[in-house]
CSV table of C-alpha atoms in Angstrom, one decimal:
chain,number,residue,atom,x,y,z
A,1,MET,CA,-9.7,-6.7,-23.5
A,2,ILE,CA,-12.1,-9.4,-23.9
A,3,ASN,CA,-14.3,-7.8,-21.1
A,4,LEU,CA,-14.5,-4.5,-22.7
A,5,GLY,CA,-15.2,-6.1,-26.0
A,6,ILE,CA,-18.3,-8.3,-24.9
A,7,SER,CA,-19.5,-5.2,-23.1
A,8,LEU,CA,-19.4,-3.0,-26.3
A,9,LEU,CA,-21.0,-5.8,-28.2
A,10,VAL,CA,-23.8,-5.8,-25.6
A,11,TYR,CA,-24.2,-2.1,-25.7
A,12,ALA,CA,-24.4,-2.2,-29.6
A,13,LEU,CA,-27.0,-5.1,-29.5
A,14,VAL,CA,-29.5,-3.4,-26.8
A,15,LEU,CA,-29.1,-0.2,-28.6
A,16,LEU,CA,-30.2,-1.7,-31.9
A,17,ALA,CA,-32.8,-3.8,-30.2
A,18,LEU,CA,-34.2,-0.9,-28.5
A,19,LYS,CA,-34.0,1.6,-31.2
A,20,PHE,CA,-35.6,-0.3,-34.0
A,21,GLY,CA,-37.1,-3.2,-32.1
A,22,ALA,CA,-38.9,-1.2,-29.3
A,23,GLY,CA,-39.1,2.1,-31.4
A,24,LEU,CA,-37.5,4.3,-28.8
A,25,SER,CA,-35.8,7.4,-29.4
A,26,PRO,CA,-32.0,7.5,-29.8
A,27,LEU,CA,-31.4,9.4,-26.8
A,28,TYR,CA,-33.4,6.9,-24.5
A,29,ALA,CA,-32.2,3.7,-26.5
A,30,ALA,CA,-28.5,5.0,-25.9
A,31,LEU,CA,-29.1,5.6,-22.1
A,32,LEU,CA,-30.4,2.2,-21.6
A,33,ALA,CA,-27.7,0.6,-23.7
A,34,LEU,CA,-25.1,2.4,-21.8
A,35,LEU,CA,-26.6,0.8,-18.5
A,36,GLY,CA,-26.4,-2.7,-20.0
A,37,PHE,CA,-23.0,-1.9,-21.2
A,38,ALA,CA,-22.0,-0.8,-17.5
A,39,GLY,CA,-23.7,-3.7,-15.9
A,40,CYS,CA,-22.0,-6.2,-18.1
A,41,PHE,CA,-18.8,-4.7,-17.8
A,42,PHE,CA,-19.0,-4.8,-14.2
A,43,LEU,CA,-20.2,-8.4,-13.9
A,44,LEU,CA,-17.2,-9.5,-16.1
A,45,SER,CA,-14.8,-7.4,-14.3
A,46,ARG,CA,-15.7,-8.9,-11.0
A,47,ARG,CA,-15.4,-12.4,-12.4
A,48,THR,CA,-12.0,-11.8,-13.6
A,49,SER,CA,-11.0,-10.2,-10.2
A,50,ARG,CA,-12.5,-13.2,-8.3
A,51,GLN,CA,-10.2,-15.5,-10.6
A,52,LEU,CA,-7.4,-13.3,-9.9
A,53,THR,CA,-8.0,-13.4,-6.1
A,54,GLN,CA,-8.1,-17.3,-6.2
A,55,LEU,CA,-5.0,-17.4,-8.2
A,56,MET,CA,-3.1,-15.1,-5.7
A,57,GLU,CA,-4.3,-16.8,-2.5
A,58,GLY,CA,-3.2,-20.3,-4.1
A,59,VAL,CA,0.2,-18.5,-4.8
A,60,GLN,CA,0.3,-17.2,-1.0
A,61,ARG,CA,-0.4,-20.6,0.0
A,62,ASP,CA,2.3,-22.2,-1.9
A,63,MET,CA,4.8,-19.4,-0.6
A,64,GLN,CA,4.2,-20.3,2.9
A,65,ALA,CA,4.9,-23.8,2.3
A,66,GLY,CA,8.0,-22.9,0.6
A,67,ARG,CA,7.0,-24.0,-2.9
A,68,THR,CA,8.4,-20.7,-4.5
A,69,GLU,CA,8.8,-22.5,-8.1
A,70,LYS,CA,5.2,-23.6,-8.0
A,71,ALA,CA,4.0,-20.4,-7.0
A,72,VAL,CA,5.9,-18.9,-10.2
A,73,LYS,CA,4.8,-21.5,-12.4
A,74,SER,CA,1.2,-21.0,-11.2
A,75,LEU,CA,1.4,-17.3,-12.0
A,76,GLN,CA,3.1,-17.9,-15.5
A,77,ASP,CA,0.3,-20.3,-16.3
A,78,SER,CA,-2.1,-17.5,-15.5
A,79,TYR,CA,-1.2,-14.8,-18.1
A,80,SER,CA,-4.3,-16.0,-20.0
A,81,LEU,CA,-6.5,-13.8,-17.4
A,82,GLY,CA,-4.8,-10.6,-18.8
A,83,LYS,CA,-6.6,-11.0,-22.2
A,84,TRP,CA,-10.1,-10.6,-20.2
A,85,GLN,CA,-9.1,-7.4,-18.0
A,86,PHE,CA,-6.8,-4.3,-18.2
A,87,PHE,CA,-3.7,-4.2,-15.4
A,88,VAL,CA,-4.1,-8.2,-14.8
A,89,THR,CA,-1.0,-9.2,-16.7
A,90,SER,CA,0.9,-6.1,-15.1
A,91,GLN,CA,-0.1,-7.6,-11.6
A,92,ILE,CA,1.0,-10.8,-12.3
A,93,ASN,CA,4.4,-9.6,-13.5
A,94,ALA,CA,4.7,-7.6,-10.4
A,95,GLN,CA,4.0,-10.6,-8.2
A,96,ILE,CA,6.5,-12.9,-10.3
A,97,GLY,CA,8.9,-10.2,-9.6
A,98,CYS,CA,8.6,-9.9,-6.0
A,99,ILE,CA,9.0,-13.8,-5.5
A,100,LEU,CA,12.1,-13.9,-7.4
A,101,TYR,CA,13.5,-10.7,-5.7
A,102,LEU,CA,13.0,-12.6,-2.5
A,103,LYS,CA,14.7,-15.5,-3.7
A,104,ARG,CA,17.5,-13.1,-4.8
A,105,ASP,CA,17.5,-13.9,-8.3
A,106,PHE,CA,17.6,-10.1,-9.0
A,107,ALA,CA,18.5,-10.3,-12.5
A,108,GLN,CA,15.4,-12.3,-13.6
A,109,ALA,CA,13.2,-10.5,-11.1
A,110,PHE,CA,14.3,-7.1,-12.7
A,111,ASP,CA,12.7,-8.1,-16.0
A,112,TYR,CA,9.6,-8.8,-14.5
A,113,LEU,CA,9.6,-5.8,-12.1
A,114,GLN,CA,9.7,-3.6,-14.9
A,115,LYS,CA,6.6,-4.7,-16.6
A,116,GLY,CA,4.8,-4.8,-13.1
A,117,PHE,CA,1.7,-3.1,-12.1
A,118,SER,CA,2.5,0.7,-10.9
A,119,ARG,CA,0.1,0.6,-8.1
A,120,HIS,CA,1.9,-2.5,-6.4
A,121,TRP,CA,4.4,-0.5,-4.0
A,122,VAL,CA,6.3,-3.4,-3.1
A,123,ALA,CA,7.3,-4.2,-6.6
A,124,MET,CA,8.0,-0.6,-7.3
A,125,ALA,CA,10.2,-0.3,-4.4
A,126,MET,CA,12.1,-3.5,-5.5
A,127,LEU,CA,12.5,-2.1,-8.9
A,128,ALA,CA,13.9,1.1,-7.7
A,129,ILE,CA,16.6,-0.9,-5.5
A,130,CYS,CA,17.5,-2.8,-8.7
A,131,TYR,CA,18.0,0.4,-10.5
A,132,MET,CA,20.0,1.7,-7.8
A,133,LYS,CA,22.3,-1.5,-7.6
A,134,ARG,CA,22.5,-0.6,-11.2
A,135,ASN,CA,24.0,2.6,-10.7
A,136,LYS,CA,20.7,4.3,-12.1
A,137,PRO,CA,19.6,6.9,-9.7
A,138,GLU,CA,17.2,8.8,-11.6
A,139,GLN,CA,15.2,5.5,-12.8
A,140,MET,CA,15.5,4.6,-9.0
A,141,LYS,CA,13.7,7.9,-8.0
A,142,ALA,CA,10.9,7.4,-10.9
A,143,ALA,CA,10.4,4.1,-9.5
A,144,PHE,CA,10.1,5.2,-5.9
A,145,GLU,CA,8.0,8.1,-6.9
A,146,LYS,CA,5.3,5.5,-8.2
A,147,ALA,CA,5.6,3.6,-4.9
A,148,VAL,CA,5.1,6.6,-2.7
A,149,ALA,CA,2.0,7.5,-4.9
A,150,ALA,CA,0.5,4.2,-4.5
A,151,THR,CA,0.7,4.1,-0.8
A,152,LYS,CA,1.1,7.7,0.5
A,153,ASN,CA,0.6,6.6,4.2
A,154,GLU,CA,2.9,3.6,4.6
A,155,SER,CA,6.1,4.5,6.5
A,156,LEU,CA,8.3,1.7,5.3
A,157,VAL,CA,8.2,3.1,1.5
A,158,TRP,CA,9.2,6.4,2.4
A,159,SER,CA,11.9,5.3,4.7
A,160,LEU,CA,13.2,3.1,1.9
A,161,TYR,CA,13.0,5.8,-0.4
A,162,ALA,CA,15.2,7.9,1.7
A,163,PHE,CA,17.6,5.1,2.9
A,164,CYS,CA,18.5,4.6,-0.9
A,165,LEU,CA,18.7,8.3,-1.7
A,166,ASP,CA,21.2,8.5,1.3
A,167,LYS,CA,23.0,5.5,0.1
A,168,VAL,CA,23.8,7.3,-3.3
A,169,GLY,CA,24.8,10.4,-1.6
A,170,GLU,CA,21.7,12.5,-1.6
A,171,ARG,CA,21.1,13.0,2.2
A,172,GLY,CA,19.6,16.4,1.4
A,173,LYS,CA,17.0,14.9,-1.0
A,174,ALA,CA,16.3,12.2,1.6
A,175,ILE,CA,15.6,14.3,4.5
A,176,GLU,CA,12.9,16.1,2.0
A,177,VAL,CA,11.5,12.7,1.3
A,178,LEU,CA,11.0,11.9,4.9
A,179,GLU,CA,9.6,15.3,5.3
A,180,LYS,CA,7.1,14.8,2.6
A,181,GLY,CA,6.2,11.5,4.1
A,182,VAL,CA,5.5,13.1,7.5
A,183,LYS,CA,3.3,15.5,5.5
A,184,LYS,CA,1.4,12.7,3.7
A,185,GLY,CA,0.5,11.2,7.2
A,186,ALA,CA,3.0,8.3,7.1
A,187,ALA,CA,4.9,9.5,10.1
A,188,ASP,CA,5.7,6.7,12.8
A,189,ASP,CA,8.1,6.4,15.5
A,190,THR,CA,10.7,4.7,13.2
A,191,LEU,CA,10.5,7.2,10.4
A,192,LEU,CA,10.3,10.4,12.6
A,193,THR,CA,13.7,8.5,14.4
A,194,ASN,CA,15.3,8.2,11.2
A,195,LEU,CA,14.5,11.7,10.1
A,196,ALA,CA,16.0,13.3,13.1
A,197,ALA,CA,19.0,10.8,12.3
A,198,LEU,CA,19.5,12.3,9.0
A,199,GLN,CA,19.3,15.8,10.1
A,200,GLU,CA,22.1,15.0,12.7
A,201,GLY,CA,24.1,13.5,10.1
A,202,LYS,CA,23.5,9.8,11.2
A,203,LYS,CA,22.8,6.7,9.8
A,204,MET,CA,19.3,5.6,9.3
A,205,LYS,CA,18.3,2.5,11.4
A,206,MET,CA,15.6,0.1,9.6
A,207,LYS,CA,15.3,-2.6,11.8
A,208,GLY,CA,12.1,-1.3,13.3
A,209,TYR,CA,10.3,-2.5,10.6
A,210,GLY,CA,11.1,-6.1,11.0
A,211,ASP,CA,10.9,-8.7,8.6
A,212,LEU,CA,9.1,-5.9,6.2
A,213,TRP,CA,12.5,-4.4,5.9
A,214,TYR,CA,14.6,-7.6,5.6
A,215,GLN,CA,12.7,-8.8,2.4
A,216,PHE,CA,14.2,-6.0,0.4
A,217,HIS,CA,17.7,-7.3,1.0
A,218,LEU,CA,19.4,-4.0,1.6
A,219,GLU,CA,20.4,-5.3,5.3
A,220,LYS,CA,21.2,-9.1,6.4
A,221,PRO,CA,19.4,-9.8,9.6
A,222,GLY,CA,22.5,-11.9,10.8
A,223,ALA,CA,24.4,-8.7,11.0
A,224,MET,CA,21.9,-7.1,13.3
A,225,MET,CA,21.5,-10.2,15.3
A,226,LYS,CA,25.2,-10.2,15.8
A,227,GLN,CA,25.3,-6.4,16.7
A,228,GLN,CA,22.5,-7.4,19.3
A,229,THR,CA,24.4,-10.3,20.9
A,230,ARG,CA,27.7,-8.1,21.1
A,231,ALA,CA,25.6,-5.6,22.9
A,232,VAL,CA,24.2,-8.1,25.4
A,233,GLN,CA,27.5,-9.8,26.1
A,234,GLY,CA,29.0,-6.2,26.8
A,235,ARG,CA,26.1,-5.7,29.2
A,236,ARG,CA,26.7,-9.0,30.8
A,237,LYS,CA,30.6,-8.3,31.2
A,238,ILE,CA,29.4,-4.9,32.9
A,239,VAL,CA,27.3,-7.0,35.4
A,240,ARG,CA,30.2,-9.3,36.2
A,241,ARG,CA,32.3,-6.2,37.1
């Protein structure tokens, strides 16, 4: 990557200047040159990170305004940033994959999510769900393991993992996953309720996570609203009696 290459060049130039120009011993020259390398790499990496942050802020504004195509185009036009710093390209791929997944363009999203940043837990969870829908449970589990490793105290990712395991017929493993989530500090009311439900042989209820849950397209908000409407209507009938 360019940032690393420039920093190594600075290291070499400083080393030669101090060793042959200033007459310092090789050890002191190497130590000072190493400081120059670290400082240069830090400043260059910080510049790239700032550029990436500005890019993502613009993408977020486009998404909030409903300009998803423009958001994807902005990300695709920014691949050049990946030449400067490690993991930038994979972060861009993860973001594009998430946007396409939200648009329900699952086939195209899958291609980007596969190349996404493994520390982006939302992207890894979406990738896992894509594998589940393709009847590839082992790849699903591997993707979810990356997701939970990226954010161990996030309740939703553990619940998503368990939900999908239960969906593919591995309820025992789903219970183990939620129990592990509790140990990792991800326990909240929704996770604990779902753990109890699985232990009792019941289905998980994910509506407690709200929009964060619905973005994964495993359940339609409309279905839940209809259930709530029927429940309200039922209560009204009881009152009328």
